[in-house]
Structures are given as structure tokens and as C-alpha cells.
mmCIF file of C-alpha atoms in Angstrom:
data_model
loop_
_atom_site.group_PDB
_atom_site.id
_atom_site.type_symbol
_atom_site.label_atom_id
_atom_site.label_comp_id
_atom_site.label_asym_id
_atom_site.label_seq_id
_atom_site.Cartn_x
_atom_site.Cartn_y
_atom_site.Cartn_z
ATOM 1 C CA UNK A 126 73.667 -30.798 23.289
ATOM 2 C CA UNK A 127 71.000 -32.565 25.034
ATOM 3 C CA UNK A 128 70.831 -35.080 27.987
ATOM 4 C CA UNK A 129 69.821 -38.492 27.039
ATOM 5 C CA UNK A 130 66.585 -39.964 28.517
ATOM 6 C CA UNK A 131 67.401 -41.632 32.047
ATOM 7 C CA UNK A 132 66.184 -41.997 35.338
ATOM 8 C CA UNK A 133 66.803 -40.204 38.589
ATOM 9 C CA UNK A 134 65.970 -40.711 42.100
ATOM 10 C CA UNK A 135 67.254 -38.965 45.169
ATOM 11 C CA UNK A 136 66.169 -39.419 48.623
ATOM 12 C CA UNK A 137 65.267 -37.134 50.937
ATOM 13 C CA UNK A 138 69.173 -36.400 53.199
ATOM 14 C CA UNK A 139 70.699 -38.277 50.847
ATOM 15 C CA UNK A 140 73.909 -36.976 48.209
ATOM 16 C CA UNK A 141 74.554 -37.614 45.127
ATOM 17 C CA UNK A 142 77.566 -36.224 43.586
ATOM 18 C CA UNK A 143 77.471 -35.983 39.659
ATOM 19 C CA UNK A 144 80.942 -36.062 37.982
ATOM 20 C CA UNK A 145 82.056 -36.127 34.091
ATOM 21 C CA UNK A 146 84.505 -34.081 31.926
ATOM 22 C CA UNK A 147 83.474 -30.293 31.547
ATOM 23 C CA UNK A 148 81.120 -29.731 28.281
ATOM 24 C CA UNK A 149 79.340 -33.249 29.300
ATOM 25 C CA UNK A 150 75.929 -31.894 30.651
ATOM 26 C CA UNK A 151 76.298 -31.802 34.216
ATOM 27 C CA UNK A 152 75.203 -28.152 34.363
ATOM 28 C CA UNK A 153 72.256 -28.878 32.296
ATOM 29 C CA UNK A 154 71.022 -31.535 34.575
ATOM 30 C CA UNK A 155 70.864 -28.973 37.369
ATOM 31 C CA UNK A 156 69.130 -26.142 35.319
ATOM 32 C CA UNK A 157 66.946 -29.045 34.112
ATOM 33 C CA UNK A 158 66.128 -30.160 37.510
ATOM 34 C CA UNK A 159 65.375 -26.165 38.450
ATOM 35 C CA UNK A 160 63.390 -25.840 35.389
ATOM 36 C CA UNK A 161 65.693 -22.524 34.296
ATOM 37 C CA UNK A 162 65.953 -23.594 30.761
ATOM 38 C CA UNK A 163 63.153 -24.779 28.427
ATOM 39 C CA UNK A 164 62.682 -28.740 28.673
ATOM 40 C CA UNK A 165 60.110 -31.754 28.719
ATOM 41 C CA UNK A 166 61.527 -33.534 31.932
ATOM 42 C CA UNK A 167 59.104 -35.308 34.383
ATOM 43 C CA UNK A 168 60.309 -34.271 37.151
ATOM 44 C CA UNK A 169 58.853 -34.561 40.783
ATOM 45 C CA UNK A 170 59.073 -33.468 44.361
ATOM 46 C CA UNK A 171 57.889 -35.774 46.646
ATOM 47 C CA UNK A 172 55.667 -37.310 44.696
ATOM 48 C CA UNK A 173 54.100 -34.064 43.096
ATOM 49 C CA UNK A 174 54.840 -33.330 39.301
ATOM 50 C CA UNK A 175 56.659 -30.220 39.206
ATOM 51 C CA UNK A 176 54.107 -28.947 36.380
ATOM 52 C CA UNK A 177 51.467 -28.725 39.201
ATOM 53 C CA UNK A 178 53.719 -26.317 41.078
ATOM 54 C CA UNK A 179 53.817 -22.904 39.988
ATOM 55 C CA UNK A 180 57.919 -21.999 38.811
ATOM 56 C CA UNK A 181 58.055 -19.713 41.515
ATOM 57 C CA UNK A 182 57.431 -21.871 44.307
ATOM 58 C CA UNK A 183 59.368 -24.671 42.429
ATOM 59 C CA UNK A 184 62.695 -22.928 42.633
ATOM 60 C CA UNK A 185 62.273 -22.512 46.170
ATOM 61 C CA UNK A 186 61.546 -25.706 47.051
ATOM 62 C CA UNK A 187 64.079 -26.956 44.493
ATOM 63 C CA UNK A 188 67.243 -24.346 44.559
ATOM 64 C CA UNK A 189 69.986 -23.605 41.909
ATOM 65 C CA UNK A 190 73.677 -22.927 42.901
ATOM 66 C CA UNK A 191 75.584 -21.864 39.560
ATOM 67 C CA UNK A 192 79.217 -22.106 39.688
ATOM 68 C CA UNK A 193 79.234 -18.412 39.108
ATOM 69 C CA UNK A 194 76.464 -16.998 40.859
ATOM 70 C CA UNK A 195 74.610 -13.835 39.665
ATOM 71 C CA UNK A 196 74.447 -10.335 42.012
ATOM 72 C CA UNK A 197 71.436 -8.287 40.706
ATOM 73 C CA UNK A 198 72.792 -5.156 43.213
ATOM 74 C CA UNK A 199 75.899 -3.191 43.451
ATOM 75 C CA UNK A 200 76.002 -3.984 46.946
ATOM 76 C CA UNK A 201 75.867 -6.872 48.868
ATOM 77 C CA UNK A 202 73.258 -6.066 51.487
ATOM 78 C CA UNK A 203 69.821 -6.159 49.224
ATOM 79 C CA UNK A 204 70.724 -10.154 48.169
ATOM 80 C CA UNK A 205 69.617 -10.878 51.476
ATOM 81 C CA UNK A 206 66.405 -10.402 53.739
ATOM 82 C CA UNK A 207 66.368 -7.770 56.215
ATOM 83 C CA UNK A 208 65.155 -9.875 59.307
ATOM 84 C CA UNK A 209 68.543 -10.906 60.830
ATOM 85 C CA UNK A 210 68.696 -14.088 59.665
ATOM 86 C CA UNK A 211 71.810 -14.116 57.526
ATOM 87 C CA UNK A 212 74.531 -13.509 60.494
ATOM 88 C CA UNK A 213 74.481 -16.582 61.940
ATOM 89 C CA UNK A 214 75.260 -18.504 58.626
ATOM 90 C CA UNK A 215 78.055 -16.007 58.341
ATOM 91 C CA UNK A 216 79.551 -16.997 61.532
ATOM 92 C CA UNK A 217 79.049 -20.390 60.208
ATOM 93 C CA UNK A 218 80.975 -19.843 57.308
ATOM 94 C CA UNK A 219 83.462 -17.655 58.608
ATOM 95 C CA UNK A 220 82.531 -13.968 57.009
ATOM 96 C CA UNK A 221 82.581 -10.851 58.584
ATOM 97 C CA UNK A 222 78.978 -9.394 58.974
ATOM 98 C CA UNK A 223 80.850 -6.415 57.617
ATOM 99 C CA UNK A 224 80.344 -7.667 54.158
ATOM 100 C CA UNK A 225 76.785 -6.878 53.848
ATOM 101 C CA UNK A 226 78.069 -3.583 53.556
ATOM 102 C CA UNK A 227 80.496 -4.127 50.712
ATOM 103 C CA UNK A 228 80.143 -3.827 47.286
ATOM 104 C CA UNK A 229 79.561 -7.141 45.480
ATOM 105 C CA UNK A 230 82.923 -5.996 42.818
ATOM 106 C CA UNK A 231 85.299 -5.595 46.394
ATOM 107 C CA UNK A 232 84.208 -9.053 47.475
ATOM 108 C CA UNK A 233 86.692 -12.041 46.937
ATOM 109 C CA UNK A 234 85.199 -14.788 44.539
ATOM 110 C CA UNK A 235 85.178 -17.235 47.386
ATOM 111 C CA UNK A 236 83.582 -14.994 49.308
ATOM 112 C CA UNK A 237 80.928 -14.560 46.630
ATOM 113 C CA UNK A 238 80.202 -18.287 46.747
ATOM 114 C CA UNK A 239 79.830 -18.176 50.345
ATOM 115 C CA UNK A 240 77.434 -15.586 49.808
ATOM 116 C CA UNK A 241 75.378 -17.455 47.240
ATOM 117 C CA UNK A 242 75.138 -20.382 49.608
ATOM 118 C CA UNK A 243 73.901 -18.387 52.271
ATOM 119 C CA UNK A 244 71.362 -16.421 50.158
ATOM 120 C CA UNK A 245 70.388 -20.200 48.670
ATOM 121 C CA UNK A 246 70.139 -21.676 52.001
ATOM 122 C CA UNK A 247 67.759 -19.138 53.754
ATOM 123 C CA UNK A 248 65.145 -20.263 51.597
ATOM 124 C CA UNK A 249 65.110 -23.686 53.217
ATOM 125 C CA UNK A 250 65.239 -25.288 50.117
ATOM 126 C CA UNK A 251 63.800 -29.188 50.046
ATOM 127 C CA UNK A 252 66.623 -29.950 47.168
ATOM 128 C CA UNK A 253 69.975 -28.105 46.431
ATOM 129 C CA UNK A 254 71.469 -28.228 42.769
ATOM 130 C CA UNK A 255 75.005 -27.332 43.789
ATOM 131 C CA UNK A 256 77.143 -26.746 41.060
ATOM 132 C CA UNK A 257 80.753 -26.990 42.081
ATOM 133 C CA UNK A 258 79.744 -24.886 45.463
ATOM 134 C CA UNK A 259 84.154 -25.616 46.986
ATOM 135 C CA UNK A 260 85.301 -24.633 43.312
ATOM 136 C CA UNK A 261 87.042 -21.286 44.740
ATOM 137 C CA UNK A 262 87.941 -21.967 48.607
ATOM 138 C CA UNK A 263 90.426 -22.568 50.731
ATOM 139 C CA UNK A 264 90.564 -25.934 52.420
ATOM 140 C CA UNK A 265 89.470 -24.205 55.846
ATOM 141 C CA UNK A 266 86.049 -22.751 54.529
ATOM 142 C CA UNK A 267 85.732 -25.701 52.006
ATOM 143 C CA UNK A 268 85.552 -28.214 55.492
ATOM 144 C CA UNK A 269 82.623 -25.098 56.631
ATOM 145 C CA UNK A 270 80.538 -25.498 53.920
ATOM 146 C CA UNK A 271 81.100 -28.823 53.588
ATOM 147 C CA UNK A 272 79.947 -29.139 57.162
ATOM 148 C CA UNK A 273 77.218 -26.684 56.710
ATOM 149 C CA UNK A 274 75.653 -28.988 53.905
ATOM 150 C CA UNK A 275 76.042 -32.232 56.069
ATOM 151 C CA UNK A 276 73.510 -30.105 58.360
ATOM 152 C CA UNK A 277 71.243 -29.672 55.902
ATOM 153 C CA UNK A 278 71.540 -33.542 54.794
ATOM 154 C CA UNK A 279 70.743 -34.667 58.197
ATOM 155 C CA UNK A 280 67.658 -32.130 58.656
ATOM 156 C CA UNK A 281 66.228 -33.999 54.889
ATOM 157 C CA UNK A 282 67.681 -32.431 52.447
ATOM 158 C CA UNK A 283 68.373 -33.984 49.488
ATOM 159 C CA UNK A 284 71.737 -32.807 47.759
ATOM 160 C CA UNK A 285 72.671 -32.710 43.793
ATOM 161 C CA UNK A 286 76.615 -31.693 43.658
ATOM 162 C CA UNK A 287 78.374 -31.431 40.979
ATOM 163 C CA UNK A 288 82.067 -31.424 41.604
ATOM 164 C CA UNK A 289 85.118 -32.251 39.729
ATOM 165 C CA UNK A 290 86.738 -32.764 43.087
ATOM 166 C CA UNK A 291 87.106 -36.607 44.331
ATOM 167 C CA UNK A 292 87.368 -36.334 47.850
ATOM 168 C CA UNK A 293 84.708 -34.311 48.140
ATOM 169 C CA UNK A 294 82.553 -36.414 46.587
ATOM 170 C CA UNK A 295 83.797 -39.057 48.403
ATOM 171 C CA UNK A 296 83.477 -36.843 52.354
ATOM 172 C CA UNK A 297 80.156 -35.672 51.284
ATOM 173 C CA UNK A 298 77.861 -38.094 48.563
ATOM 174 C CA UNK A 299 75.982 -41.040 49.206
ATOM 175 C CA UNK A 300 76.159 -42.613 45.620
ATOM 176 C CA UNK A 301 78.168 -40.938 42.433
ATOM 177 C CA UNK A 302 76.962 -40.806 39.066
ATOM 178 C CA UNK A 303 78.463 -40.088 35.972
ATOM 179 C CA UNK A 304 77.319 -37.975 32.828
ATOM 180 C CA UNK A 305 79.311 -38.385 29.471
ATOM 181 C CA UNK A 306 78.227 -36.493 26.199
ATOM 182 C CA UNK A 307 74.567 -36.019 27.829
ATOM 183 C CA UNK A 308 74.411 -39.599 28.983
ATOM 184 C CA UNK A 309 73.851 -40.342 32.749
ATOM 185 C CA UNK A 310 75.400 -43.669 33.927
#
């Protein structure tokens, strides 16, 4: 239930998508990556071993998208910072301001994911872990945060996707890998 030993390099505004059947270990690369979960990976960020960096500070530098991401609140509003900066990533990905207000349980599950995005990409994060971030959308706001990532590639970002959807490995990575019973290849 473990990831074999391997090697992984991403660059900085480069994609990589990671693809394998479900149950293979692709989520526990990304919670490995985002030291969530207990491990012995070296892992670094530029250059820096990510045991020199407090966790804190890690996970913003290096951010987690689950497939199903977690609301601590009722409502939707206290997930994000009060300084304004959240609307214009709305109108980015096509929600209605208006749902700040909402509670989280009246909120569509592609809407969530929208949500979790946004509240993941305020923190300006040098590396995204996306796990399966189109999973629930329409094609229309699948092509928005599609584009919205490509923005964040081209500023330096360096992307981590896992996917189980072809073409959008193929619109959005650089390289693909593939994990099989813990084994990267």
C-alpha cells in the first residue's frame, strides 16, 4: 500500500499529468508530495529539502487539491479571506459572488470544486497537487479552469494532475506518467 522508490522532477510552469487505474497510488503521491500523511520522502522545492521548511509554510508553497475537498464552515464565506480578493477568480470561473453567502450543503459539487480551486489558488502556491480538479464539471467551466491553470503554468507554476481524463491530460500536461500498484513509470 506503499509507493515504490522512484524519482521525480518537475519544472517550474511545467505539467505533468499522473494517470493509472483507481487504488494504484496516485492520491498518495500527492499527499506524499504535501507531506499530509506520515512518510520518509526526500522531497525538495527549489532546491531546499522540505524538512528545512516548517509544514506550515510547506503546504503553502506546495498546495493539495483532494478530489473531494473538505469545508471546515457551514457557510461558504469564512473558506476565504476577507480582503476582496476572491471575486475576480469567481468571474474567472464563472460563479456568482452570491455564493459566498451560501451554505457549503446548498452548493452544487462542481461548484464546490470551483471553490476549492479558488481557496487553493489565493495562496499563490509555487506547486499544485491537483487531484482530478475537472472530475465534476461541465465542459464549459472544465475549458475555465483549465484555462485558469494554463495562467498559473505560464506565471511558473509547476502542476501535478492527476486525471483519469485523456484529453485533458493531453490539452493541459507537458509529460504523463504512470503509477501501477505503487510503481511510478
Amino acid at each position: 500500500n506503499g509507493i515504490a522508490p522512484c524519482n521525480l522532477h518537475i519544472d517550474t510552469g511545467e505539467c505533468v499529468a499522473l494517470t493509472g487505474p483507481s487504488g494504484s497510488g496516485k492520491t498518495l503521491v500527492l499527499r506524499t508530495l504535501a507531506d499530509l500523511d506520515p512518510n520518509d520522502a526526500e522531497v525538495a522545492l527549489d532546491g531546499e529539502p522540505r524538512s528545512a521548511i516548517a509544514a506550515p509554510e510547506w503546504r503553502r508553497r506546495v498546495c493539495y487539491l483532494a478530489a473531494e475537498p473538505g469545508w471546515w464552515e457551514d457557510r461558504v464565506a469564512p473558506h476565504f479571506p476577507g480582503d476582496g480578493s476572491a471575486p475576480a477568480l469567481f468571474d474567472a470561473l464563472d460563479l456568482p459572488a452570491a455564493l459566498l453567502e451560501q451554505a457549503v450543503a446548498t452548493v452544487s459539487t462542481g461548484e464546490r470544486q470551483r471553490l476549492a480551486l479558488i481557496r487553493l489558488l489565493l495562496l499563490e502556491p509555487r506547486v499544485l497537487l491537483l487531484d482530478e480538479p475537472t472530475s465534476s464539471l461541465d465542459a464549459a467551466a472544465a475549458e475555465r479552469v483549465e484555462a485558469m491553470l494554463g495562467e498559473r503554468l505560464a506565471g511558473g507554476a509547476a502542476i501535478l494532475l492527476v486525471t483519469h481524463e485523456p484529453r485533458l491530460a493531453s490539452r493541459l500536461a507537458d509529460r504523463r506518467l504512470e503509477i501501477r500498484d505503487g510503481v511510478l513509470s
